Coordinates of C-alpha atoms and ligand atoms in Angstrom, one line a residue:
M17 CA 34.1 -150.0 34.2
P18 CA 36.1 -146.8 33.7
V19 CA 34.5 -143.2 35.4
I20 CA 34.8 -141.0 31.8
A21 CA 34.5 -137.4 32.1
I22 CA 33.2 -135.7 29.1
V23 CA 33.9 -132.3 28.4
G24 CA 34.3 -129.4 26.1
G25 CA 37.1 -128.4 24.9
Q26 CA 36.5 -125.2 23.2
W27 CA 33.9 -122.6 23.9
G28 CA 31.3 -125.3 24.6
D29 CA 28.7 -126.3 21.9
E30 CA 30.7 -128.8 20.6
G31 CA 28.0 -131.8 20.6
K32 CA 28.6 -133.1 24.5
G33 CA 25.0 -134.1 24.4
K34 CA 25.2 -136.4 21.7
V35 CA 28.4 -138.2 22.7
V36 CA 27.0 -138.9 26.6
D37 CA 23.6 -140.0 24.7
L38 CA 26.2 -142.2 22.8
L39 CA 28.0 -143.6 25.1
A40 CA 25.0 -143.6 27.8
Q41 CA 23.7 -147.0 26.4
K42 CA 26.5 -148.7 28.4
A43 CA 26.4 -146.6 31.6
G44 CA 25.2 -147.1 34.7
V45 CA 25.1 -143.4 35.8
V46 CA 26.1 -140.2 34.1
I47 CA 26.3 -137.3 36.3
R48 CA 26.3 -133.6 35.2
F49 CA 28.3 -131.9 37.2
S50 CA 28.7 -128.2 36.1
G51 CA 26.6 -125.3 34.9
G52 CA 22.6 -124.5 35.0
D53 CA 20.2 -124.2 32.4
N54 CA 22.2 -122.0 30.4
A55 CA 23.4 -125.2 28.9
G56 CA 21.7 -126.6 26.0
H57 CA 22.8 -130.3 24.9
T58 CA 20.8 -131.3 21.9
V59 CA 20.0 -134.7 21.5
V60 CA 18.4 -136.5 18.4
N61 CA 17.5 -140.4 19.3
P62 CA 14.6 -142.4 18.5
Y63 CA 12.3 -140.3 21.3
G64 CA 12.7 -137.4 19.0
I65 CA 15.1 -133.9 19.3
F66 CA 15.5 -132.9 22.5
K67 CA 17.3 -129.9 23.9
M68 CA 18.4 -130.7 27.6
H69 CA 19.2 -127.8 30.0
L70 CA 19.5 -129.7 33.2
I71 CA 19.0 -133.6 33.1
P72 CA 21.8 -135.3 31.9
S73 CA 21.8 -136.2 28.2
G74 CA 22.0 -140.1 29.4
I75 CA 18.1 -140.0 30.7
F76 CA 16.9 -142.1 27.3
S77 CA 18.7 -144.6 28.0
P78 CA 16.5 -147.3 30.0
Y79 CA 18.5 -148.1 32.6
T80 CA 21.0 -145.7 33.4
V81 CA 20.7 -143.5 36.7
C82 CA 21.1 -139.8 35.8
I83 CA 22.1 -137.1 38.6
I84 CA 21.8 -134.0 38.9
G85 CA 25.1 -133.0 40.4
N86 CA 26.0 -130.5 43.3
G87 CA 28.2 -128.8 41.3
V88 CA 25.2 -127.5 38.9
V89 CA 22.5 -124.9 40.0
I90 CA 18.8 -125.4 39.5
N91 CA 15.8 -123.1 38.5
P92 CA 13.2 -125.6 39.7
P93 CA 10.4 -124.2 37.1
V94 CA 13.0 -125.1 34.0
L95 CA 13.7 -128.6 35.9
I96 CA 9.8 -129.5 36.2
D97 CA 9.2 -128.5 32.6
E98 CA 12.1 -130.4 31.2
I99 CA 10.8 -133.3 33.3
D100 CA 7.0 -132.7 32.1
E101 CA 8.3 -132.7 28.5
L102 CA 10.2 -136.2 28.7
N103 CA 7.2 -137.9 30.3
Q104 CA 5.2 -136.3 27.2
H105 CA 7.5 -138.1 25.0
D106 CA 7.3 -140.9 27.1
V107 CA 10.6 -140.9 28.3
D108 CA 11.2 -142.6 32.0
T109 CA 12.7 -139.9 34.1
T110 CA 12.3 -142.1 37.4
R111 CA 15.8 -142.8 37.4
L112 CA 16.1 -139.0 37.8
F113 CA 17.8 -137.9 40.7
I114 CA 19.0 -134.6 42.1
S115 CA 22.1 -133.5 44.9
D116 CA 20.4 -132.3 48.3
R117 CA 24.1 -129.9 47.6
A118 CA 23.3 -128.5 44.2
H119 CA 22.0 -124.4 44.7
L120 CA 18.7 -123.1 43.5
I121 CA 18.6 -120.7 41.2
M122 CA 15.7 -118.0 43.2
P123 CA 14.0 -115.1 41.4
Y124 CA 16.4 -112.5 42.4
H125 CA 18.9 -114.4 40.6
L126 CA 17.1 -113.7 37.5
L127 CA 16.8 -110.3 37.9
L128 CA 20.0 -109.5 39.4
D129 CA 21.7 -111.1 36.4
G130 CA 19.5 -109.1 33.8
L131 CA 20.3 -105.9 35.9
E132 CA 23.9 -106.6 36.3
E133 CA 24.0 -107.2 32.3
E134 CA 22.2 -104.0 32.0
S135 CA 24.7 -102.1 34.4
R136 CA 27.7 -103.6 32.3
G137 CA 26.8 -101.7 29.4
G138 CA 29.7 -102.1 26.6
K139 CA 30.9 -104.3 28.6
A140 CA 28.2 -106.7 29.0
L141 CA 29.5 -110.5 29.3
G142 CA 26.6 -111.8 27.2
T143 CA 25.5 -114.0 30.0
T144 CA 22.3 -115.6 29.1
R145 CA 20.3 -114.2 31.5
K146 CA 19.3 -116.8 33.3
G147 CA 20.1 -116.4 37.1
V148 CA 23.4 -118.7 36.7
G149 CA 26.4 -116.7 37.4
P150 CA 24.3 -115.0 40.4
A151 CA 23.5 -118.0 42.1
F152 CA 27.3 -119.1 41.5
T153 CA 28.0 -115.8 43.3
D154 CA 25.9 -116.2 46.1
K155 CA 27.2 -120.2 46.7
A156 CA 30.3 -118.4 47.2
A157 CA 29.5 -116.0 49.2
R158 CA 27.4 -118.7 51.4
L159 CA 24.4 -116.5 50.5
G160 CA 22.7 -120.0 48.9
I161 CA 19.7 -122.2 49.1
R162 CA 20.1 -125.7 47.9
S163 CA 17.9 -128.2 47.1
G164 CA 17.9 -130.3 50.1
D165 CA 16.5 -127.0 51.6
L166 CA 13.2 -127.6 50.1
L167 CA 12.7 -130.8 52.0
D168 CA 12.4 -128.6 55.1
K169 CA 9.6 -125.8 55.0
E170 CA 11.2 -124.4 58.4
V171 CA 14.8 -124.0 57.0
L172 CA 13.7 -123.0 53.9
L173 CA 11.4 -119.8 55.2
E174 CA 14.2 -119.3 57.7
R175 CA 17.0 -118.7 55.2
L176 CA 15.1 -116.9 52.6
R177 CA 13.9 -114.7 55.0
F178 CA 17.4 -114.0 56.0
I179 CA 18.9 -113.8 52.1
L180 CA 15.7 -111.6 50.8
D181 CA 16.5 -108.6 52.9
Y182 CA 19.7 -108.4 51.7
K183 CA 18.6 -108.8 48.2
N184 CA 15.9 -106.5 48.6
D185 CA 18.2 -104.3 49.9
I186 CA 20.3 -104.5 46.6
L187 CA 17.0 -104.1 44.4
T188 CA 15.6 -101.2 46.3
K189 CA 19.0 -99.4 47.2
I190 CA 21.0 -99.8 44.0
Y191 CA 18.5 -100.7 40.9
G192 CA 15.7 -98.8 42.4
I193 CA 13.3 -101.3 41.8
S194 CA 10.3 -102.9 44.0
P195 CA 11.1 -105.3 46.4
L196 CA 10.5 -109.2 46.2
S197 CA 7.7 -110.6 48.3
L198 CA 9.0 -113.1 51.1
D199 CA 5.4 -114.9 51.0
D200 CA 5.5 -115.1 47.0
I201 CA 8.6 -116.8 46.7
Y202 CA 8.0 -119.2 49.7
R203 CA 4.8 -120.2 49.1
Q204 CA 6.5 -121.4 45.2
Y205 CA 9.5 -122.7 46.2
C206 CA 7.6 -125.1 48.6
Q207 CA 5.2 -126.0 45.7
Y208 CA 8.7 -126.6 43.7
G209 CA 9.8 -128.5 46.7
E210 CA 6.7 -131.0 46.9
R211 CA 7.1 -131.6 43.2
L212 CA 10.7 -132.2 43.2
A213 CA 11.2 -133.7 46.9
P214 CA 11.3 -137.4 45.5
Y215 CA 14.1 -137.1 43.1
I216 CA 16.4 -135.0 46.1
R217 CA 19.0 -137.3 47.4
E218 CA 22.5 -137.4 48.9
T219 CA 23.6 -138.9 45.4
A220 CA 27.4 -139.1 46.4
I221 CA 26.6 -142.3 48.1
M222 CA 24.5 -143.5 44.8
L223 CA 27.8 -142.6 42.9
E224 CA 30.2 -144.6 45.3
E225 CA 27.8 -147.6 45.1
A226 CA 27.9 -147.7 41.2
L227 CA 31.8 -147.6 41.4
N228 CA 31.7 -150.5 43.9
Q229 CA 29.4 -152.4 41.8
D230 CA 31.6 -151.6 38.5
E231 CA 29.1 -149.8 36.5
L232 CA 30.6 -147.4 33.8
V233 CA 29.7 -143.8 35.0
L234 CA 29.6 -140.9 32.9
L235 CA 30.6 -137.4 34.4
E236 CA 28.5 -135.2 31.7
G237 CA 30.2 -131.5 31.1
A238 CA 28.4 -128.1 30.3
Q239 CA 30.1 -125.6 28.5
G240 CA 33.8 -126.1 27.7
A241 CA 37.3 -125.2 28.8
L242 CA 37.7 -121.8 27.5
L243 CA 35.0 -120.3 29.7
D244 CA 36.6 -121.9 32.7
P245 CA 36.7 -119.0 35.4
D246 CA 40.3 -119.9 36.1
F247 CA 41.8 -120.8 32.7
G248 CA 39.3 -119.2 29.8
T249 CA 38.7 -115.9 28.2
Y250 CA 38.1 -114.2 31.9
P251 CA 36.0 -112.1 32.6
Y252 CA 34.4 -113.6 29.5
T253 CA 33.6 -116.8 31.3
T254 CA 31.1 -118.8 32.9
S255 CA 30.9 -119.5 36.4
S256 CA 31.3 -122.8 37.4
S257 CA 34.6 -125.1 35.8
P258 CA 33.5 -126.9 32.9
L259 CA 37.0 -128.6 32.9
A260 CA 37.5 -132.5 33.7
G261 CA 38.7 -131.3 37.7
G262 CA 35.2 -129.2 38.0
G263 CA 34.0 -133.1 37.2
C264 CA 35.1 -133.9 40.7
L265 CA 33.5 -131.3 42.7
G266 CA 30.3 -131.1 40.8
A267 CA 30.0 -134.7 41.0
G268 CA 31.3 -135.8 44.8
L269 CA 34.0 -137.9 43.6
G270 CA 37.8 -137.8 44.1
P271 CA 40.3 -137.4 41.5
T272 CA 42.1 -140.7 41.4
R273 CA 38.2 -142.0 40.6
I274 CA 38.7 -140.8 37.3
N275 CA 40.0 -142.8 34.0
R276 CA 39.3 -141.4 31.0
I277 CA 38.8 -137.8 30.0
L278 CA 37.1 -137.3 26.5
G279 CA 37.2 -133.8 24.9
V280 CA 34.6 -133.1 22.6
F281 CA 36.0 -130.7 19.9
K282 CA 33.9 -128.9 16.8
A283 CA 35.7 -129.7 14.1
Y284 CA 36.4 -125.9 13.5
C285 CA 35.4 -123.2 16.6
T286 CA 32.2 -121.5 17.6
R287 CA 31.6 -119.2 20.0
V288 CA 28.8 -117.6 21.9
G289 CA 28.3 -114.2 23.6
S290 CA 31.8 -111.9 24.0
G291 CA 35.0 -112.2 24.1
P292 CA 38.1 -113.0 22.2
M293 CA 37.8 -115.5 19.7
P294 CA 41.3 -115.6 17.4
T295 CA 40.7 -117.5 14.5
E296 CA 36.9 -115.8 14.3
L297 CA 35.9 -115.5 10.6
K298 CA 33.5 -112.6 9.2
D299 CA 33.9 -113.4 6.1
E300 CA 31.6 -115.6 3.7
T301 CA 33.4 -118.8 4.7
G302 CA 32.1 -118.1 8.5
D303 CA 28.4 -117.2 7.5
L304 CA 28.7 -120.4 5.2
I305 CA 29.7 -122.2 8.1
R306 CA 26.9 -120.7 10.3
E307 CA 24.5 -121.1 7.7
R308 CA 25.6 -125.1 7.2
G309 CA 26.0 -125.8 10.6
Q310 CA 22.8 -123.6 11.8
E311 CA 25.0 -122.5 14.4
Y312 CA 22.3 -120.4 16.7
G313 CA 22.6 -121.0 20.4
T314 CA 20.2 -123.7 21.8
T315 CA 19.2 -121.7 24.8
T316 CA 19.2 -118.0 23.6
G317 CA 19.1 -118.5 19.6
R318 CA 21.7 -116.0 19.0
P319 CA 24.0 -116.7 16.2
R320 CA 27.3 -118.4 17.1
R321 CA 30.8 -116.7 15.7
C322 CA 32.4 -119.1 13.5
G323 CA 35.8 -119.2 12.6
W324 CA 38.8 -122.2 11.9
F325 CA 39.8 -125.0 14.2
D326 CA 42.1 -123.2 16.7
A327 CA 44.9 -125.9 17.6
V328 CA 46.3 -123.6 19.9
A329 CA 43.5 -123.2 21.9
A330 CA 43.2 -127.1 22.0
R331 CA 46.4 -128.1 23.3
F332 CA 46.0 -125.5 26.2
S333 CA 42.3 -126.9 26.5
N334 CA 44.6 -130.7 26.4
R335 CA 46.9 -128.6 29.2
I336 CA 44.7 -128.4 31.7
N337 CA 41.9 -131.1 31.3
G338 CA 44.6 -134.1 30.4
F339 CA 42.1 -135.9 27.5
T340 CA 42.8 -139.4 27.3
G341 CA 40.9 -139.0 23.9
V342 CA 39.0 -136.7 21.6
A343 CA 35.5 -136.9 20.0
V344 CA 35.4 -134.5 16.6
T345 CA 31.7 -133.4 15.9
R346 CA 30.4 -131.8 13.2
L347 CA 33.0 -133.0 10.4
D348 CA 30.2 -133.0 7.8
I349 CA 29.7 -129.4 8.1
L350 CA 32.8 -128.7 6.4
D351 CA 32.2 -131.1 3.2
N352 CA 31.6 -128.5 1.1
L353 CA 35.1 -126.4 1.4
T354 CA 37.6 -126.5 -1.0
R355 CA 40.5 -125.6 1.4
L356 CA 40.5 -125.7 4.9
K357 CA 42.7 -124.4 7.7
I358 CA 43.7 -124.8 10.6
C359 CA 45.7 -122.1 13.1
I360 CA 48.5 -123.4 14.4
A361 CA 50.1 -120.6 16.5
Y362 CA 49.6 -117.2 17.3
E363 CA 51.5 -114.1 15.5
L364 CA 51.9 -112.0 18.8
D365 CA 53.0 -108.2 18.6
G366 CA 55.5 -109.9 15.9
H367 CA 56.4 -113.4 17.9
T368 CA 55.5 -116.2 16.9
I369 CA 53.8 -117.8 20.3
D370 CA 52.0 -121.2 20.6
Y371 CA 50.4 -120.9 23.9
F372 CA 46.8 -119.1 24.7
P373 CA 47.4 -115.6 26.6
A374 CA 45.6 -114.7 29.9
N375 CA 45.8 -111.1 28.8
L376 CA 42.7 -110.4 27.2
N377 CA 44.3 -107.5 25.6
A378 CA 47.3 -109.7 24.1
L379 CA 44.8 -112.3 23.1
D380 CA 42.9 -109.8 20.8
R381 CA 46.0 -109.0 19.2
C382 CA 46.8 -112.3 18.4
Q383 CA 46.6 -113.1 15.0
P384 CA 46.6 -116.8 13.8
I385 CA 49.5 -118.1 11.8
Y386 CA 47.4 -120.9 9.3
E387 CA 48.5 -124.3 8.0
E388 CA 45.9 -125.2 5.0
L389 CA 44.9 -128.4 3.6
P390 CA 42.5 -129.8 1.0
G391 CA 39.0 -130.0 1.3
W392 CA 37.1 -133.7 0.5
Q393 CA 34.1 -131.7 -1.3
A394 CA 32.0 -135.6 -0.3
P395 CA 29.2 -136.2 1.7
T396 CA 30.6 -138.0 5.0
T397 CA 27.2 -138.1 7.0
N398 CA 26.8 -141.7 5.7
I399 CA 30.1 -142.9 6.5
R400 CA 30.6 -144.8 9.7
Q401 CA 33.9 -146.6 8.9
Y402 CA 37.0 -144.3 9.5
E403 CA 38.8 -146.2 6.6
Q404 CA 36.0 -145.2 4.4
L405 CA 36.9 -141.2 5.1
P406 CA 37.4 -139.2 1.9
V407 CA 41.3 -139.2 1.8
E408 CA 41.9 -135.2 3.0
A409 CA 39.3 -136.1 5.9
R410 CA 41.7 -138.4 7.3
Q411 CA 44.2 -136.0 6.4
Y412 CA 42.8 -133.6 8.2
L413 CA 41.6 -135.5 11.7
T414 CA 45.4 -137.0 11.8
R415 CA 46.7 -133.4 12.0
L416 CA 43.9 -132.2 14.4
E417 CA 45.5 -135.2 16.7
E418 CA 49.2 -134.4 16.0
L419 CA 48.4 -130.5 17.1
I420 CA 45.9 -131.8 20.0
Y421 CA 48.7 -134.2 21.0
C422 CA 45.7 -136.1 21.6
P423 CA 44.3 -139.5 20.0
I424 CA 40.7 -139.2 18.5
N425 CA 38.3 -141.9 19.6
L426 CA 35.2 -140.7 18.2
I427 CA 34.2 -139.1 14.6
C428 CA 30.6 -137.4 14.3
V429 CA 29.0 -136.9 10.5
G430 CA 25.7 -135.8 11.9
P431 CA 23.6 -134.8 14.7
D432 CA 21.8 -139.0 15.0
R433 CA 22.9 -141.2 17.4
E434 CA 24.4 -143.5 14.7
Q435 CA 26.1 -141.1 12.4
T436 CA 29.4 -141.7 14.5
I437 CA 32.6 -143.1 13.6
M438 CA 34.2 -145.1 16.5
K439 CA 37.8 -144.9 15.5
T440 CA 39.2 -146.3 18.7
P441 CA 37.2 -147.7 21.6
I442 CA 37.0 -145.8 24.8
V443 CA 34.9 -148.5 26.5
Ligands
LIG505 P1 26.4 -129.5 23.3 O1 25.7 -128.5 24.1 O2 27.7 -129.8 23.6 O3 25.6 -130.5 23.9 O4 26.2 -129.0 22.1 P2 24.8 -128.7 21.4 O5 23.9 -129.3 21.7 O6 24.5 -127.0 21.9 O7 25.1 -127.7 19.8 C1 25.9 -129.5 18.8 C2 24.3 -129.4 18.2 O8 25.2 -130.1 16.8 C3 23.5 -130.3 18.1 O9 22.4 -129.4 17.4 C4 24.0 -131.6 17.9 O10 22.7 -132.2 17.7 C5 24.7 -131.4 16.7 N1 25.4 -132.4 16.5 C6 26.1 -133.0 17.3 N2 27.4 -133.9 16.4 C7 26.8 -133.3 15.3 C8 27.7 -134.1 13.7 O11 28.5 -134.6 14.1 N3 27.1 -133.4 12.6 C9 26.0 -132.3 13.0 N4 25.4 -131.4 11.7 N5 25.4 -131.9 14.3 C10 26.3 -132.9 15.2

């Protein structure tokens, strides 16, 4: 059985949660490998509607082991609430495990996320202010506290004392606010530790065992390729890699182990937060897509910026991920449109280019060059066979395959698990 990385091909919110929930039915292990509770993966299945922020979307599959990998940063109270909510809906969480190497979001991360955003003024990044960026900063600065530290109260106290002195200096001297109390944070995190201890493990071994037993393993990405800190619209990016390559690091397995990489794309584009988006529609069509697609952030409720499918960005995403297949979600949102556009190249300062510029000023100046296709103007939500899709919808999908340089494996025509068309098998 293969290892499949399931990653966002655009700016996040592509519907990875739905795809993972679907494929998890056959999986031995699902492991979330990046981000934090800034992600919000919506899953609609027989248990109900869930917004998963930290727990892998495979948790609904009764035999699947779900792991929060070392590449995720965890805010303990958020995770505890998520576990409680699942349990209230009779979802079993005894198969959930947390890597002892996953870093923790601490109260000063939450404070600093807000303070740093405010100090950026008009250049704010539009973060979710959930402390995710500051926690990854501390990971790189060797100032992090990891979930495994919760299992040893002496280690936790020593580490927290050292780090909090430094953080309190920043809070008081730079931002002029009151220091945080060591005692309060220590006591609080000891309680979290007691609650989370049964879940915390050395998880790389669990993965290896699953691979040795030839089980299907899914690596669940968060956010999307265009938010990658190296390749995305830096600095308007996220702080951990959402790419398939990030899956190796954030789950704890070598690159040779990944067999398939499924890029998840919406049939159009959306983006939350600041930063360039060449195909953004600030007109009635953009509003129409937003309202029909209910394009408001799962985590923040912010309206998403909507636009036509950007094939230049999608090809770039394929280049840096190496997709073996693509999942196209939300095709149904386009059902009513008379004409559709796909951006096939950019015009930059009088030249036609077909790459995604690193320079944000250049990307901002890029004007999309569109190809127009007819809409299908028929409902697709009840269709389950590719051949039954209207000819114009198939034409649109075929064009996407040609432009992304990658075959489409599956198409989603609604949020429910069964509203899926398997075009070519993945497993
Ligand atoms: P994720 O973070 O990539 O999992 O994406 P989000 O959960 O933020 O956003 C995707 C939304 O689209 C969720 O509300 C899904 O239930 C929903 N969804 C997924 N696939 C489809 C689809 O094909 N059609 C429709 N209408 N909704 C979908």
